[in-house]
Amino acid sequence: MAAGFAVYTVAQTPAPPKEVAGIPVNYDEALVGHYTLPDPLQLANGKKVGDAKTWYQKRRPEIVDLFEENQLGRSPGPPAHISYDAFDPGTPAFDGKAIRKQTTIYFSGDKTGPKMDLLVYVPANARGPSPLLLNISFSANSTIVDDPGVKEGTVWDKDHKRVPAQQGRAIGKVDVLPLLAAGFGFATVYYGDIEPDFEGGLPYGVRALYLKPGQTQPAPDEWGAIAAWSWGLSRALDYLEKDSKIDAKRVVLYGASRLGKTVLWTGARDTRFAAVIACCSGEGGAALSRRNYGETIAHLTAPGRFPYQFCANYGKFGQRVDQFPVDANLLVALMAPRPLLLQTGDTDYWSDPKGEFLAAQGADPVYALLGKQGVETNEWPPAGTLVGHTLGYYMHAGGHGTLPADWNVFLQFLKAQLGCRDRP
Ligand code: GCU
């Protein structure tokens, strides 16, 4: 089955940089330092969380609030004026194996404002509503799949102009066929439709719709670009929920790198999502911030790098990570009791694959409290070994991104966790 999947993202690993944005980068385990992680099962008032009710009613909302305040920023609910143009309401695709649907989602009453194209395939021979993998991508929908029927969108180019998709960068493709064969639908959106991925992009994305009169920047605890992309994914799910061919209670998110951070935050925030596969999410995603290895908050939020992806408060912790009220073990814990697979690469040093494993381990007590099994091992597994249960960890041999064979592991995980069938 692996041969069926194209490489999704570039997996070449350059030599790890020794310094980024003038800040040294540590790759020496001996210099990682000692740290104490925040306890997922201890309330801010010091009391222990000993039952599921206290987790759901007190500790979980408390942790979400801390991430909003200090890392991703607060985001609004669904917009008051959203509209849909189902311009391709159902066309056979992939030799009749799928039904394709394309819809433009307008995020406000102003049709010249931000809008997102949603591409959906459902297995043609499904007997009931299908589970679905929702991908958030660096490239336009038309360059993600081999289907000439997909509308060519536009993308942001390196000069921050919108250009036809063909002229933009295309980072690999997804082969939808093995997903369809496993009974899964597939959907994809282009992240730049929701919010641009560059400093100064604010006026052109959804965040601009919510600025108060006279406000030019989000407040220090208001959303950065990652929370905006995440909000867009929730809007995609709002729409998928209306489609009777889709089992909206079994929608799985997939994203890589900054979009791995995005899908983690989306699963944490919006519990309608059934499961998440986060690829190489690294710092600001599943890698522990307190562990000084590879990228740190200081690198991520340095001027000229990615401060716009987070709320302004996040940058404060670059020099004092010990005072960061949360860490990645808590972000991972917010997925509990739902399935989460962390996919990393053993030479993706910048993203700290071991730090992602340790975060998963640190979230195990929450999975256990809620009656599920987490990674349940103290040993960081070697490359090529899937460990865990409802919370899984998999590191391929190689660098940043998802490799063709990783998709086999994803399907294995999803079949085990979401109970979809092998073959229609
Ligand atoms: C940079 C950044 C990472 C991010 C990655 C990506 O390397 O430092 O935090 O995950 O870009 O999105 O590819």
Short mmCIF file of C-alpha atoms and ligand atoms in Angstrom, two decimals:
data_model
loop_
_atom_site.label_atom_id
_atom_site.label_comp_id
_atom_site.label_asym_id
_atom_site.label_seq_id
_atom_site.Cartn_x
_atom_site.Cartn_y
_atom_site.Cartn_z
CA MET A 1 0.00 0.00 0.00
CA ALA A 2 2.90 2.38 0.69
CA ALA A 3 3.66 2.71 -3.00
CA GLY A 4 0.25 4.30 -3.48
CA PHE A 5 1.19 7.40 -1.56
CA ALA A 6 3.35 10.17 -2.86
CA VAL A 7 5.73 11.99 -0.54
CA TYR A 8 3.70 14.60 1.23
CA THR A 9 6.37 17.00 2.37
CA VAL A 10 10.06 17.42 1.70
CA ALA A 11 11.94 15.14 4.04
CA GLN A 12 15.52 16.19 3.34
CA THR A 13 17.26 17.30 6.49
CA PRO A 14 19.95 19.90 6.15
CA ALA A 15 22.70 19.99 8.76
CA PRO A 16 21.10 21.35 11.95
CA PRO A 17 21.77 25.06 12.34
CA LYS A 18 23.99 26.02 15.30
CA GLU A 19 22.46 29.46 15.60
CA VAL A 20 19.10 30.85 14.46
CA ALA A 21 18.10 34.53 14.70
CA GLY A 22 21.33 35.10 16.64
CA ILE A 23 20.25 32.60 19.31
CA PRO A 24 22.35 29.43 19.84
CA VAL A 25 20.60 26.10 19.27
CA ASN A 26 21.38 23.15 21.54
CA TYR A 27 21.53 19.59 20.18
CA ASP A 28 23.44 18.07 23.06
CA GLU A 29 21.39 15.88 25.43
CA ALA A 30 23.86 16.63 28.21
CA LEU A 31 23.01 20.34 27.98
CA VAL A 32 19.23 20.04 27.90
CA GLY A 33 19.02 21.06 31.56
CA HIS A 34 16.64 20.15 34.36
CA TYR A 35 13.04 21.18 34.29
CA THR A 36 9.75 20.49 36.01
CA LEU A 37 6.70 20.16 33.81
CA PRO A 38 3.32 21.57 34.82
CA ASP A 39 1.13 18.80 36.19
CA PRO A 40 -1.89 18.18 33.93
CA LEU A 41 -3.78 16.85 36.92
CA GLN A 42 -3.23 19.73 39.32
CA LEU A 43 -5.57 22.69 39.31
CA ALA A 44 -4.20 26.22 39.46
CA ASN A 45 -5.41 26.34 43.09
CA GLY A 46 -3.11 23.39 43.91
CA LYS A 47 -5.87 20.78 44.27
CA LYS A 48 -5.42 17.42 42.55
CA VAL A 49 -7.76 16.27 39.80
CA GLY A 50 -8.90 12.79 40.76
CA ASP A 51 -11.93 12.21 38.54
CA ALA A 52 -13.13 12.77 34.99
CA LYS A 53 -15.77 15.29 36.05
CA THR A 54 -13.18 17.60 37.62
CA TRP A 55 -11.02 17.23 34.49
CA TYR A 56 -13.84 18.18 32.12
CA GLN A 57 -15.43 20.88 34.23
CA LYS A 58 -12.41 22.54 35.84
CA ARG A 59 -8.95 21.51 34.73
CA ARG A 60 -9.57 21.18 30.98
CA PRO A 61 -11.14 24.65 30.58
CA GLU A 62 -8.38 26.08 32.79
CA ILE A 63 -5.66 24.63 30.51
CA VAL A 64 -7.41 25.78 27.30
CA ASP A 65 -7.63 29.27 28.79
CA LEU A 66 -3.90 29.25 29.67
CA PHE A 67 -2.95 28.27 26.11
CA GLU A 68 -5.19 30.98 24.72
CA GLU A 69 -3.78 33.60 27.04
CA ASN A 70 -0.12 32.68 26.70
CA GLN A 71 0.49 30.94 23.37
CA LEU A 72 -2.13 30.79 20.62
CA GLY A 73 -4.48 33.64 21.54
CA ARG A 74 -8.24 33.77 21.91
CA SER A 75 -10.35 33.27 18.83
CA PRO A 76 -14.01 34.08 18.14
CA GLY A 77 -16.87 31.64 17.64
CA PRO A 78 -18.54 30.98 14.28
CA PRO A 79 -19.16 34.11 12.22
CA ALA A 80 -22.61 35.68 12.10
CA HIS A 81 -22.67 35.82 8.30
CA ILE A 82 -21.18 32.76 6.66
CA SER A 83 -22.29 31.46 3.30
CA TYR A 84 -21.50 28.55 1.05
CA ASP A 85 -21.27 28.17 -2.70
CA ALA A 86 -21.41 24.44 -3.51
CA PHE A 87 -20.15 24.96 -7.04
CA ASP A 88 -19.33 21.24 -7.53
CA PRO A 89 -22.07 19.47 -5.55
CA GLY A 90 -21.12 15.86 -6.43
CA THR A 91 -19.12 14.53 -9.39
CA PRO A 92 -17.65 11.04 -9.83
CA ALA A 93 -13.85 11.12 -9.51
CA PHE A 94 -10.96 8.63 -9.48
CA ASP A 95 -12.60 6.23 -11.94
CA GLY A 96 -15.83 6.32 -10.02
CA LYS A 97 -14.23 5.34 -6.71
CA ALA A 98 -15.14 8.68 -5.13
CA ILE A 99 -17.70 11.42 -5.27
CA ARG A 100 -16.03 14.83 -5.36
CA LYS A 101 -17.58 17.94 -3.89
CA GLN A 102 -16.18 21.48 -3.97
CA THR A 103 -17.50 24.38 -1.99
CA THR A 104 -16.39 27.94 -1.40
CA ILE A 105 -16.95 29.06 2.17
CA TYR A 106 -17.35 32.84 2.52
CA PHE A 107 -16.32 33.89 6.01
CA SER A 108 -18.39 37.09 6.08
CA GLY A 109 -21.29 38.76 4.32
CA ASP A 110 -18.77 40.48 2.05
CA LYS A 111 -18.03 38.13 -0.85
CA THR A 112 -14.88 40.05 -1.69
CA GLY A 113 -13.58 39.21 1.82
CA PRO A 114 -11.69 36.07 2.90
CA LYS A 115 -13.03 32.80 1.53
CA MET A 116 -11.87 29.19 1.56
CA ASP A 117 -12.25 26.43 -1.00
CA LEU A 118 -13.06 23.06 0.56
CA LEU A 119 -12.42 19.95 -1.55
CA VAL A 120 -14.10 16.74 -0.37
CA TYR A 121 -14.07 13.15 -1.60
CA VAL A 122 -16.31 10.47 -0.17
CA PRO A 123 -16.04 6.78 -1.08
CA ALA A 124 -18.60 6.18 -3.84
CA ASN A 125 -19.66 2.78 -2.56
CA ALA A 126 -20.07 3.68 1.11
CA ARG A 127 -23.15 2.16 2.69
CA GLY A 128 -23.45 4.87 5.33
CA PRO A 129 -21.81 8.12 6.39
CA SER A 130 -18.02 7.90 5.96
CA PRO A 131 -15.31 8.92 8.38
CA LEU A 132 -13.02 11.50 6.81
CA LEU A 133 -9.49 12.82 7.02
CA LEU A 134 -9.37 16.63 6.83
CA ASN A 135 -6.00 17.92 5.65
CA ILE A 136 -4.77 21.47 6.03
CA SER A 137 -2.19 22.18 3.42
CA PHE A 138 0.56 24.55 2.31
CA SER A 139 -0.64 24.22 -1.29
CA ALA A 140 -3.85 24.82 -3.23
CA ASN A 141 -6.39 22.01 -3.47
CA SER A 142 -5.69 21.55 -7.18
CA THR A 143 -2.03 20.71 -6.48
CA ILE A 144 -2.70 18.30 -3.60
CA VAL A 145 -4.48 15.57 -5.55
CA ASP A 146 -4.23 14.05 -9.03
CA ASP A 147 -7.67 15.06 -10.20
CA PRO A 148 -8.05 17.39 -13.20
CA GLY A 149 -11.58 18.23 -12.05
CA VAL A 150 -10.36 20.30 -9.10
CA LYS A 151 -10.72 24.05 -9.51
CA GLU A 152 -7.38 25.81 -9.71
CA GLY A 153 -7.24 28.14 -6.76
CA THR A 154 -4.80 30.94 -6.06
CA VAL A 155 -2.01 30.95 -3.51
CA TRP A 156 0.29 33.46 -1.87
CA ASP A 157 3.69 33.63 -3.54
CA LYS A 158 6.99 34.62 -1.95
CA ASP A 159 6.34 38.28 -2.75
CA HIS A 160 3.06 38.07 -0.84
CA LYS A 161 0.90 38.29 -3.94
CA ARG A 162 -1.98 35.95 -4.82
CA VAL A 163 -1.05 33.96 -7.94
CA PRO A 164 -2.63 30.98 -9.77
CA ALA A 165 -1.92 27.74 -7.91
CA GLN A 166 0.34 26.39 -10.65
CA GLN A 167 2.76 29.24 -10.05
CA GLY A 168 2.89 28.68 -6.29
CA ARG A 169 4.83 26.08 -4.40
CA ALA A 170 3.41 22.57 -4.38
CA ILE A 171 4.58 20.45 -1.49
CA GLY A 172 3.86 16.90 -2.58
CA LYS A 173 0.52 15.25 -3.10
CA VAL A 174 -1.79 12.99 -1.18
CA ASP A 175 -2.90 9.75 -2.81
CA VAL A 176 -6.54 9.52 -1.84
CA LEU A 177 -7.07 5.96 -3.12
CA PRO A 178 -5.80 3.99 -0.09
CA LEU A 179 -7.93 6.18 2.16
CA LEU A 180 -10.99 5.54 0.02
CA ALA A 181 -10.22 1.81 0.01
CA ALA A 182 -10.14 1.90 3.80
CA GLY A 183 -13.57 3.49 3.84
CA PHE A 184 -12.32 7.01 4.54
CA GLY A 185 -13.26 10.23 2.84
CA PHE A 186 -10.66 12.92 2.29
CA ALA A 187 -10.98 16.68 2.45
CA THR A 188 -8.45 19.44 2.09
CA VAL A 189 -8.15 23.21 2.49
CA TYR A 190 -5.36 25.66 1.69
CA TYR A 191 -4.22 27.48 4.84
CA GLY A 192 -3.55 30.73 2.97
CA ASP A 193 -7.25 30.99 2.12
CA ILE A 194 -7.89 31.51 5.83
CA GLU A 195 -4.97 33.69 6.87
CA PRO A 196 -1.67 34.57 5.13
CA ASP A 197 1.50 33.05 6.54
CA PHE A 198 3.68 36.13 6.74
CA GLU A 199 4.30 39.09 8.99
CA GLY A 200 2.02 41.90 7.86
CA GLY A 201 -0.58 39.49 6.46
CA LEU A 202 -3.21 40.55 9.01
CA PRO A 203 -5.30 42.78 6.67
CA TYR A 204 -5.83 39.93 4.20
CA GLY A 205 -7.08 37.15 6.45
CA VAL A 206 -9.96 36.33 8.76
CA ARG A 207 -8.44 38.06 11.78
CA ALA A 208 -9.03 41.42 10.12
CA LEU A 209 -12.78 40.73 10.17
CA TYR A 210 -12.71 40.87 13.96
CA LEU A 211 -10.61 43.99 14.63
CA LYS A 212 -12.56 46.57 16.59
CA PRO A 213 -12.84 50.08 15.15
CA GLY A 214 -9.43 51.72 15.47
CA GLN A 215 -7.70 48.45 16.36
CA THR A 216 -4.73 47.68 14.11
CA GLN A 217 -3.29 44.63 15.86
CA PRO A 218 -4.83 41.80 17.88
CA ALA A 219 -4.51 42.37 21.64
CA PRO A 220 -1.65 40.45 23.35
CA ASP A 221 -4.02 37.59 24.20
CA GLU A 222 -5.82 37.55 20.85
CA TRP A 223 -5.28 35.08 18.02
CA GLY A 224 -2.20 34.66 15.90
CA ALA A 225 -2.14 33.00 12.49
CA ILE A 226 -2.15 29.44 13.88
CA ALA A 227 -5.35 30.09 15.84
CA ALA A 228 -6.82 31.63 12.67
CA TRP A 229 -5.99 28.53 10.60
CA SER A 230 -7.47 26.47 13.41
CA TRP A 231 -10.65 28.56 13.37
CA GLY A 232 -10.91 27.92 9.62
CA LEU A 233 -10.76 24.18 10.24
CA SER A 234 -13.66 24.50 12.66
CA ARG A 235 -15.60 26.29 9.93
CA ALA A 236 -14.82 23.42 7.56
CA LEU A 237 -16.24 21.01 10.14
CA ASP A 238 -19.36 23.19 10.53
CA TYR A 239 -19.94 22.58 6.84
CA LEU A 240 -19.04 18.87 6.86
CA GLU A 241 -21.59 18.42 9.66
CA LYS A 242 -24.31 19.35 7.17
CA ASP A 243 -23.34 16.55 4.74
CA SER A 244 -25.22 13.31 5.41
CA LYS A 245 -22.59 11.32 3.47
CA ILE A 246 -19.99 12.24 6.09
CA ASP A 247 -19.77 10.91 9.62
CA ALA A 248 -18.93 14.23 11.24
CA LYS A 249 -18.27 12.45 14.53
CA ARG A 250 -15.31 10.70 12.89
CA VAL A 251 -13.39 13.54 11.28
CA VAL A 252 -9.62 13.23 11.70
CA LEU A 253 -7.26 16.16 11.24
CA TYR A 254 -3.86 15.97 9.58
CA GLY A 255 -1.26 18.73 9.28
CA ALA A 256 2.53 19.04 9.17
CA SER A 257 5.02 21.45 10.78
CA ARG A 258 3.29 24.76 11.59
CA LEU A 259 0.15 23.01 10.38
CA GLY A 260 0.97 20.17 12.79
CA LYS A 261 0.88 22.82 15.53
CA THR A 262 -2.40 24.00 13.99
CA VAL A 263 -4.13 20.61 14.06
CA LEU A 264 -2.99 19.98 17.63
CA TRP A 265 -4.48 23.27 18.76
CA THR A 266 -7.64 22.59 16.75
CA GLY A 267 -8.17 19.20 18.36
CA ALA A 268 -7.51 20.75 21.76
CA ARG A 269 -9.95 23.62 21.25
CA ASP A 270 -12.71 21.98 19.26
CA THR A 271 -13.64 18.63 20.74
CA ARG A 272 -15.92 17.82 17.80
CA PHE A 273 -12.81 16.56 15.99
CA ALA A 274 -12.55 12.82 16.58
CA ALA A 275 -8.79 12.39 16.19
CA VAL A 276 -5.60 14.18 15.16
CA ILE A 277 -2.45 13.17 13.33
CA ALA A 278 0.19 15.83 13.92
CA CYS A 279 3.37 15.59 11.84
CA CYS A 280 6.60 17.16 13.12
CA SER A 281 4.77 19.86 15.05
CA GLY A 282 7.88 20.61 17.11
CA GLU A 283 8.21 23.76 19.22
CA GLY A 284 4.84 25.41 19.78
CA GLY A 285 3.32 22.01 19.00
CA ALA A 286 4.01 18.70 20.73
CA ALA A 287 7.69 19.27 21.65
CA LEU A 288 8.33 20.25 25.26
CA SER A 289 9.23 23.94 25.56
CA ARG A 290 11.14 23.50 28.82
CA ARG A 291 13.50 21.02 27.16
CA ASN A 292 16.29 23.08 25.66
CA TYR A 293 16.86 21.08 22.49
CA GLY A 294 16.40 22.29 18.91
CA GLU A 295 13.98 25.13 18.41
CA THR A 296 12.86 27.08 21.48
CA ILE A 297 10.16 29.69 22.10
CA ALA A 298 12.88 32.33 21.72
CA HIS A 299 13.71 31.09 18.19
CA LEU A 300 10.07 30.77 17.21
CA THR A 301 9.10 34.27 18.31
CA ALA A 302 12.27 36.16 17.36
CA PRO A 303 11.66 39.22 15.14
CA GLY A 304 11.66 38.19 11.48
CA ARG A 305 10.69 34.60 12.31
CA PHE A 306 7.20 33.51 13.33
CA PRO A 307 5.85 35.77 16.10
CA TYR A 308 2.73 36.53 14.03
CA GLN A 309 1.71 32.86 14.25
CA PHE A 310 1.11 33.19 18.01
CA CYS A 311 -0.40 35.71 20.39
CA ALA A 312 1.93 38.50 21.44
CA ASN A 313 2.08 37.20 25.04
CA TYR A 314 3.97 34.09 23.87
CA GLY A 315 7.17 36.00 23.14
CA LYS A 316 7.48 36.92 26.83
CA PHE A 317 8.44 33.35 27.65
CA GLY A 318 11.36 33.16 25.22
CA GLN A 319 13.77 34.18 27.96
CA ARG A 320 11.89 32.66 30.91
CA VAL A 321 10.42 29.37 29.84
CA ASP A 322 10.36 28.17 33.46
CA GLN A 323 7.53 30.66 34.01
CA PHE A 324 5.50 29.49 31.01
CA PRO A 325 2.26 28.37 32.73
CA VAL A 326 1.78 25.47 30.30
CA ASP A 327 3.91 23.07 28.28
CA ALA A 328 3.37 20.62 25.44
CA ASN A 329 2.38 17.76 27.73
CA LEU A 330 -0.73 19.79 28.57
CA LEU A 331 -1.47 20.50 24.90
CA VAL A 332 -1.29 16.78 24.14
CA ALA A 333 -3.45 16.03 27.19
CA LEU A 334 -6.24 18.24 25.82
CA MET A 335 -6.84 15.61 23.11
CA ALA A 336 -7.72 12.97 25.71
CA PRO A 337 -9.64 10.69 25.55
CA ARG A 338 -9.63 11.04 21.74
CA PRO A 339 -6.99 9.41 19.50
CA LEU A 340 -3.85 11.41 18.76
CA LEU A 341 -0.86 10.23 16.74
CA LEU A 342 2.37 12.20 16.90
CA GLN A 343 4.54 11.54 13.85
CA THR A 344 8.15 12.70 13.92
CA GLY A 345 11.49 12.00 12.17
CA ASP A 346 14.70 10.87 13.85
CA THR A 347 16.91 13.40 12.03
CA ASP A 348 14.46 16.28 12.39
CA TYR A 349 16.59 17.61 15.26
CA TRP A 350 15.20 21.14 14.98
CA SER A 351 11.72 19.81 15.88
CA ASP A 352 13.02 17.72 18.81
CA PRO A 353 11.35 14.34 18.20
CA LYS A 354 12.34 13.13 21.69
CA GLY A 355 10.67 16.19 23.20
CA GLU A 356 7.43 15.13 21.48
CA PHE A 357 7.72 11.64 22.96
CA LEU A 358 8.28 13.06 26.45
CA ALA A 359 5.25 15.34 26.07
CA ALA A 360 3.11 12.34 25.13
CA GLN A 361 4.42 10.46 28.15
CA GLY A 362 3.56 13.48 30.29
CA ALA A 363 -0.02 13.36 29.00
CA ASP A 364 -0.51 9.67 29.81
CA PRO A 365 -2.05 10.32 33.26
CA VAL A 366 -4.94 12.19 31.62
CA TYR A 367 -5.63 9.39 29.15
CA ALA A 368 -5.54 6.96 32.09
CA LEU A 369 -7.91 9.13 34.14
CA LEU A 370 -10.37 9.09 31.24
CA GLY A 371 -10.15 5.32 30.84
CA LYS A 372 -7.84 5.18 27.80
CA GLN A 373 -4.28 4.07 27.26
CA GLY A 374 -1.61 6.57 26.28
CA VAL A 375 1.91 5.79 25.05
CA GLU A 376 2.54 3.69 28.19
CA THR A 377 6.25 3.22 27.78
CA ASN A 378 9.24 4.92 29.34
CA GLU A 379 11.49 4.08 26.42
CA TRP A 380 11.77 6.52 23.54
CA PRO A 381 11.20 4.08 20.69
CA PRO A 382 13.67 3.69 17.84
CA ALA A 383 12.75 4.91 14.36
CA GLY A 384 10.16 2.76 12.62
CA THR A 385 8.30 1.58 15.74
CA LEU A 386 4.76 2.72 16.48
CA VAL A 387 4.17 2.86 20.23
CA GLY A 388 1.12 3.64 22.29
CA HIS A 389 -2.59 3.11 22.08
CA THR A 390 -5.19 5.87 21.92
CA LEU A 391 -2.22 8.23 22.19
CA GLY A 392 0.39 7.03 19.71
CA TYR A 393 3.91 8.07 18.78
CA TYR A 394 5.75 7.18 15.60
CA MET A 395 9.18 8.36 14.42
CA HIS A 396 10.28 7.51 10.92
CA ALA A 397 13.90 7.22 9.87
CA GLY A 398 14.40 10.56 8.17
CA GLY A 399 13.76 14.24 8.41
CA HIS A 400 11.00 16.81 8.58
CA GLY A 401 7.68 15.82 7.02
CA THR A 402 5.64 12.73 6.22
CA LEU A 403 7.10 9.90 4.14
CA PRO A 404 5.04 7.61 1.89
CA ALA A 405 5.31 4.65 4.28
CA ASP A 406 4.08 6.81 7.19
CA TRP A 407 0.63 6.73 5.64
CA ASN A 408 0.50 2.97 6.30
CA VAL A 409 1.05 3.73 9.96
CA PHE A 410 -1.64 6.42 9.87
CA LEU A 411 -4.13 3.97 8.39
CA GLN A 412 -3.16 1.28 10.89
CA PHE A 413 -3.70 3.78 13.71
CA LEU A 414 -7.00 5.06 12.34
CA LYS A 415 -8.38 1.60 11.70
CA ALA A 416 -7.54 0.56 15.24
CA GLN A 417 -8.86 3.76 16.80
CA LEU A 418 -11.83 4.69 14.66
CA GLY A 419 -12.89 1.24 13.56
CA CYS A 420 -13.11 1.80 9.83
CA ARG A 421 -13.03 -1.19 7.60
CA ASP A 422 -10.14 -2.58 5.57
CA ARG A 423 -11.87 -2.73 2.21
CA PRO A 424 -15.29 -1.63 1.08
C1 GCU B 1 10.21 26.53 10.81
C2 GCU B 1 9.79 26.75 12.24
C3 GCU B 1 9.08 25.54 12.80
C4 GCU B 1 7.96 25.12 11.89
C5 GCU B 1 8.50 24.91 10.50
C6 GCU B 1 7.45 24.58 9.44
O1 GCU B 1 11.22 25.59 10.77
O2 GCU B 1 10.92 27.09 12.98
O3 GCU B 1 8.57 25.81 14.10
O4 GCU B 1 7.32 23.97 12.36
O5 GCU B 1 9.12 26.11 10.06
O6 GCU B 1 6.30 24.95 9.55
O7 GCU B 1 7.87 23.98 8.45
#
